[in-house]
Coordinates of N, CA and C in Angstrom, one line a residue:
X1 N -7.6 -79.5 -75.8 CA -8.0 -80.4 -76.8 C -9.5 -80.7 -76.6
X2 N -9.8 -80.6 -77.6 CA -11.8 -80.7 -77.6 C -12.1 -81.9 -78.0
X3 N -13.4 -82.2 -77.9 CA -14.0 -83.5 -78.1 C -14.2 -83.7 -79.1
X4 N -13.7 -83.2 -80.8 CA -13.1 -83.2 -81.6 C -12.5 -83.6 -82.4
X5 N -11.6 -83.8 -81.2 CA -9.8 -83.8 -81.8 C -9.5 -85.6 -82.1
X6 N -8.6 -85.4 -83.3 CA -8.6 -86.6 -83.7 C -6.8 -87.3 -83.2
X7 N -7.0 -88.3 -83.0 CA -5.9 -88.8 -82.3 C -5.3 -89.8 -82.6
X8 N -3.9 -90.0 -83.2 CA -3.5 -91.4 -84.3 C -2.8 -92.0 -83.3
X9 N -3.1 -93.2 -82.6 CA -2.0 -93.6 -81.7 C -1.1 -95.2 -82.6
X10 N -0.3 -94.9 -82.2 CA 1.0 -96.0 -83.2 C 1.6 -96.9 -82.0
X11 N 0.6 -97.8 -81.8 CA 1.0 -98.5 -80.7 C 0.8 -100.4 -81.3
X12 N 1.6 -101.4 -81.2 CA 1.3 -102.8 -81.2 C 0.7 -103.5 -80.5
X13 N 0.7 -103.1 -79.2 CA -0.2 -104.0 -78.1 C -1.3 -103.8 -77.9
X14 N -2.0 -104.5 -78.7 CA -3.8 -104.7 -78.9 C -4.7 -104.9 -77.6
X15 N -3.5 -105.4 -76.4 CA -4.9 -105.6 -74.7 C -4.3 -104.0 -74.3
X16 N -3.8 -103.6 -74.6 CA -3.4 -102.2 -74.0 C -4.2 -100.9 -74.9
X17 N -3.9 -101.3 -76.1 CA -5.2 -100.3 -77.2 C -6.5 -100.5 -77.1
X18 N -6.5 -101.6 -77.0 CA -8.3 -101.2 -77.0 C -8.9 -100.9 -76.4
X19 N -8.3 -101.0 -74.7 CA -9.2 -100.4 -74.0 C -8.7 -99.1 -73.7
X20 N -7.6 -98.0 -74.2 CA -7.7 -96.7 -74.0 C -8.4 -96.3 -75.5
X21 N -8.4 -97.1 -76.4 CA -9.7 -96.3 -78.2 C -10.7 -96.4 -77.1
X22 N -11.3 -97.4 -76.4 CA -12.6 -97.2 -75.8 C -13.2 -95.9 -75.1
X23 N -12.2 -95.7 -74.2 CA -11.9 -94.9 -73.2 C -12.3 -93.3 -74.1
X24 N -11.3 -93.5 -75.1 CA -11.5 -92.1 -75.5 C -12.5 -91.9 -76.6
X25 N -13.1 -92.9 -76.9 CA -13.4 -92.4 -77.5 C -15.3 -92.5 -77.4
X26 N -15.2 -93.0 -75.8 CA -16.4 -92.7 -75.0 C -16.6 -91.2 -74.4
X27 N -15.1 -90.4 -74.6 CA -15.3 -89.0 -74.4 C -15.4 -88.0 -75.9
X28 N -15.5 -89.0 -76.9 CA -15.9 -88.1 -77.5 C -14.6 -87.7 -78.5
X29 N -13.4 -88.4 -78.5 CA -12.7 -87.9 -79.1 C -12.2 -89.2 -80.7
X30 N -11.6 -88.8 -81.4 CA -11.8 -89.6 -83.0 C -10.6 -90.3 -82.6
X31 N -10.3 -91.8 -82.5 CA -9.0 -92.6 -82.6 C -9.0 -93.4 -84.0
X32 N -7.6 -93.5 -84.6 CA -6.9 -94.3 -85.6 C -6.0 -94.6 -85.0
X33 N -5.7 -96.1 -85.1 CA -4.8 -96.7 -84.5 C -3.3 -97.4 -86.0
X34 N -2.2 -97.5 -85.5 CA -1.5 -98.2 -86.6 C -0.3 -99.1 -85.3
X35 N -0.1 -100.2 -86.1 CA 0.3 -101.1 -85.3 C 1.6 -101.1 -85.3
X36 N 2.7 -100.5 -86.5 CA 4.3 -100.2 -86.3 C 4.4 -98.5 -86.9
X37 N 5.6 -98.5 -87.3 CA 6.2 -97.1 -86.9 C 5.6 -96.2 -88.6
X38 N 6.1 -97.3 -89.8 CA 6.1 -97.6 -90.9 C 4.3 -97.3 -91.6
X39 N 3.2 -98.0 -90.5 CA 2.1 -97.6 -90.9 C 1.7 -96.5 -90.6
X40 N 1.9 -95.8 -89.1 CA 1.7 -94.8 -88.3 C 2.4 -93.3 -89.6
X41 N 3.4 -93.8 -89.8 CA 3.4 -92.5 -90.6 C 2.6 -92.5 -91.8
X42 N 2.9 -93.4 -92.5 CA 1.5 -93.4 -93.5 C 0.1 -93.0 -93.4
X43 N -0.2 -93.3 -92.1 CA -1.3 -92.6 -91.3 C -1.5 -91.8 -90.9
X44 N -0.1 -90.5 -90.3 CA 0.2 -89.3 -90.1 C -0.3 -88.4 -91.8
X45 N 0.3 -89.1 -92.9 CA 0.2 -88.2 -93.9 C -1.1 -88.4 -94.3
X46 N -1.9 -89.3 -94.0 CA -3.7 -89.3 -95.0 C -4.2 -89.0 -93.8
X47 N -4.5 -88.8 -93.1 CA -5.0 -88.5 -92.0 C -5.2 -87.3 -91.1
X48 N -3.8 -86.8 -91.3 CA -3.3 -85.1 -90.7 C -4.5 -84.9 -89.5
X49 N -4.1 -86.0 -88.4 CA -4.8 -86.2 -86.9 C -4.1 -85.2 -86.1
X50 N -5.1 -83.9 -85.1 CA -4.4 -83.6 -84.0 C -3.4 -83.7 -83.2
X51 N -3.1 -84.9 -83.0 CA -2.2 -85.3 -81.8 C -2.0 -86.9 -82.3
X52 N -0.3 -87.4 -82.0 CA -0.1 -88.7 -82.3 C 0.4 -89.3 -80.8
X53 N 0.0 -90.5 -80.5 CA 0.7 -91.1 -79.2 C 1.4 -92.2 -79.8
X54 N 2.7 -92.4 -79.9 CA 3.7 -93.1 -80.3 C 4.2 -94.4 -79.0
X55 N 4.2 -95.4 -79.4 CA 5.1 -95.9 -78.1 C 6.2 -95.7 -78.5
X56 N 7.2 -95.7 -77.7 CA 8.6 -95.8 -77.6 C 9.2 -97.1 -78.4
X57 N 8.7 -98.2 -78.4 CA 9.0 -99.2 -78.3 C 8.2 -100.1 -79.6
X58 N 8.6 -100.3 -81.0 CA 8.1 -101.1 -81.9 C 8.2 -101.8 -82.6
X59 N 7.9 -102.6 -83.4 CA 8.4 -104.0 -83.9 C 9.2 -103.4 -85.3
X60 N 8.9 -102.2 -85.9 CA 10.1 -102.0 -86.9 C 11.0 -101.1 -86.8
X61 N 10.5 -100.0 -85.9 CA 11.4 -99.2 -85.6 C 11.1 -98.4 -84.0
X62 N 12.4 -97.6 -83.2 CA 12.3 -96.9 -82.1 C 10.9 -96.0 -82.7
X63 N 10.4 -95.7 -81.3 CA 9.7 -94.7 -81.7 C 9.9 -93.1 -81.5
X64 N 11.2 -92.8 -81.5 CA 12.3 -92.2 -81.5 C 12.5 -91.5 -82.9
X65 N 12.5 -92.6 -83.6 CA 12.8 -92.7 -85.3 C 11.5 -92.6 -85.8
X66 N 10.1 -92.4 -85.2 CA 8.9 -92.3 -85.8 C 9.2 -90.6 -85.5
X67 N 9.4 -90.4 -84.3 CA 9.2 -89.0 -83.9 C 10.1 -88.4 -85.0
X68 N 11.3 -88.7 -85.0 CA 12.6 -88.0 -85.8 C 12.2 -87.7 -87.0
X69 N 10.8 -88.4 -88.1 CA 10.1 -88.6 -89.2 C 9.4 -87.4 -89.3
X70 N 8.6 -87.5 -88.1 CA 7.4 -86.6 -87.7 C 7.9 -85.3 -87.7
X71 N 9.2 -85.3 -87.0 CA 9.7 -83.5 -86.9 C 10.1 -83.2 -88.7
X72 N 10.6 -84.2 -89.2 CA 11.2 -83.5 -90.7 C 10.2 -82.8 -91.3
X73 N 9.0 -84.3 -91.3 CA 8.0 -83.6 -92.6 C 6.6 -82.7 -91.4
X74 N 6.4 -82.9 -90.5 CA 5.5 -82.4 -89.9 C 5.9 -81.8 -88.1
X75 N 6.8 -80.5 -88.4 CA 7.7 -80.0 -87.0 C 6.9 -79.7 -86.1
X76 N 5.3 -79.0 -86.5 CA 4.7 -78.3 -85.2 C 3.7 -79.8 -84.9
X77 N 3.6 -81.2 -85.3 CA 2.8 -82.1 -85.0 C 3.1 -82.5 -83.0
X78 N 1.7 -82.0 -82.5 CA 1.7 -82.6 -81.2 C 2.4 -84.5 -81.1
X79 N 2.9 -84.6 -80.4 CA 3.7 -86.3 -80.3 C 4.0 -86.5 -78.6
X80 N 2.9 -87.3 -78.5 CA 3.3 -87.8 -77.0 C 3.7 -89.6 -76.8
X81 N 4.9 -89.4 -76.6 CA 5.6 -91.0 -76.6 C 5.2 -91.8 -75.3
X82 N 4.7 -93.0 -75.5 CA 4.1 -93.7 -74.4 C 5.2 -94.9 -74.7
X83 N 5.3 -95.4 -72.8 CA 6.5 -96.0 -72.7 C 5.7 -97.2 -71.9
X84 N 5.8 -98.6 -71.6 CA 5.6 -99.4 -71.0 C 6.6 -99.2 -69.3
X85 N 7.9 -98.5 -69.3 CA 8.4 -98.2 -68.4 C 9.0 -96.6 -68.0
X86 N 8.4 -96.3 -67.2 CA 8.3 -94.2 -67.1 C 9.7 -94.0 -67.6
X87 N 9.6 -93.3 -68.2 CA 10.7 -92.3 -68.8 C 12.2 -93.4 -69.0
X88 N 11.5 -93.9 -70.2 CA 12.7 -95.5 -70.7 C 13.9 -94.9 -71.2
X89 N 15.0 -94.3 -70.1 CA 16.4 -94.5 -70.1 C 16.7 -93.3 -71.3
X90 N 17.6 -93.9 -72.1 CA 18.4 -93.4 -73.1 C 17.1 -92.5 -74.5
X91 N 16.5 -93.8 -74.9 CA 15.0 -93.4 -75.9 C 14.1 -92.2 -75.4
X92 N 14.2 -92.2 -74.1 CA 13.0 -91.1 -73.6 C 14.4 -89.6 -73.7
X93 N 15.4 -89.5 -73.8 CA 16.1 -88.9 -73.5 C 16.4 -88.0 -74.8
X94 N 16.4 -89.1 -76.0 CA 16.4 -88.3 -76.9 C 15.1 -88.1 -77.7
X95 N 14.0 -88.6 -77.0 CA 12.4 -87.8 -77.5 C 12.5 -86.3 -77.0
X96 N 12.9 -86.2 -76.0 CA 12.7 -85.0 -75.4 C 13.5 -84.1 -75.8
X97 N 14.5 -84.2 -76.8 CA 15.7 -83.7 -77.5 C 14.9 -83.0 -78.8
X98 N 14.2 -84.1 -78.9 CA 13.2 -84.1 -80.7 C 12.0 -83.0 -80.1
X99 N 11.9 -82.6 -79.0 CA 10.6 -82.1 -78.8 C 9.0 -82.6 -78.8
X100 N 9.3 -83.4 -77.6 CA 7.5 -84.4 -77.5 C 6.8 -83.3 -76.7
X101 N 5.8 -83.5 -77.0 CA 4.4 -82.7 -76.1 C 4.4 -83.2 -74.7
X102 N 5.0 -84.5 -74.3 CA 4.6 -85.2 -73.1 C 4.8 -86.9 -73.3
X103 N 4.2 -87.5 -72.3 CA 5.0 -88.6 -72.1 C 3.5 -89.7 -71.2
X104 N 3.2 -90.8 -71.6 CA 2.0 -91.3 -71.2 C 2.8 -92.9 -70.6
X105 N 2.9 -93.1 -69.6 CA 3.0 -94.5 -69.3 C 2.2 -94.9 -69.6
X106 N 2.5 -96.6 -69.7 CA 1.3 -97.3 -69.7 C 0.7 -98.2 -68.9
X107 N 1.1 -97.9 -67.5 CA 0.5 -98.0 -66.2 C -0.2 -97.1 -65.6
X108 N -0.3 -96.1 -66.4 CA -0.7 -94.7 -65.7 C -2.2 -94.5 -65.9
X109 N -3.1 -93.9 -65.5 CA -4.6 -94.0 -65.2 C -4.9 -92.9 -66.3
X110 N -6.1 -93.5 -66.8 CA -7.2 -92.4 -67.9 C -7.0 -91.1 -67.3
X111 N -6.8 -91.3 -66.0 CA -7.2 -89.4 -65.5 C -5.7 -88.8 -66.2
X112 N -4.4 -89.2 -65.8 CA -3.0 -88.8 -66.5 C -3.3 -88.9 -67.2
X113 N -3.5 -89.5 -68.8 CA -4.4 -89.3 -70.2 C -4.8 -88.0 -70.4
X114 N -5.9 -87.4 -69.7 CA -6.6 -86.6 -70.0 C -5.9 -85.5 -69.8
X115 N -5.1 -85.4 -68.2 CA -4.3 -84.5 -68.1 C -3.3 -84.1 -69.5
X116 N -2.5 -85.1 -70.0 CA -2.1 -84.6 -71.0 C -2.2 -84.0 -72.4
X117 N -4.0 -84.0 -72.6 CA -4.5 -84.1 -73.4 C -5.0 -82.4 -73.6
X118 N -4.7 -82.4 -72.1 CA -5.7 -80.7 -71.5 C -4.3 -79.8 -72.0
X119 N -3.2 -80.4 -71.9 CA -2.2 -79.5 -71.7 C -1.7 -78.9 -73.1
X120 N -2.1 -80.0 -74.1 CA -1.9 -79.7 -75.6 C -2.8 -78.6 -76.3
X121 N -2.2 -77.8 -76.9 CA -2.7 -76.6 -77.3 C -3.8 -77.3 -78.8
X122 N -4.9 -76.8 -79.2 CA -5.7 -76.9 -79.9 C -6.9 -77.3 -79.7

């Protein structure tokens, strides 16, 4: 992923987004944020962003069921689910069913971030 790449992350917790938009976007990369599952796709379709970071976890829907959206209308879309707890049980189980690119806690350091970021093709 180049310094380019644009990145829609669909996350609700505002002390935890703002400072990875910062982060990334002090390296140069484009962030759009949406705050439930319902906007994030709306944002997936006007947008058509490189890579989406979904949390697992949202006030209208799994983010399971954002992913599940993402594969019908958009199957080759990069989607890496970010979890407040590593690899959350049952939900992380059937992301990885749906085919995610990867997986971002959110205890986990900018450097994991970037790792992930390296690993995604475009």
């Amino acid at each position: 992923m180049g310094n380019n790449t644009h990145i829609l992350w669909i996350d609700d917790e505002g002390d935890f987004l703002a400072p990875m938009v910062f982060l990334l976007e002090s390296k140069g990369f484009k962030v759009s944020t949406a705050p439930t599952g319902a906007a994030g796709l709306e944002s997936l379709a006007e947008l058509k962003p490189d890579i989406v970071f979904c949390d697992i976890s949202l006030p209208d829907m799994s983010g399971v069921d954002v992913l599940s959206k993402i594969r019908s209308g958009v199957p080759g879309q990069p989607v890496v689910m970010v979890s407040a707890a590593y690899q959350d049980g049952m939900l992380y189980e059937q992301a990885k069913e749906l085919g995610i690119s990867g997986f971002f806690c959110k205890t986990g350091s900018f450097e994991e971030l970037e790792k992930i970021l390296l690993t995604i093709p475009g």
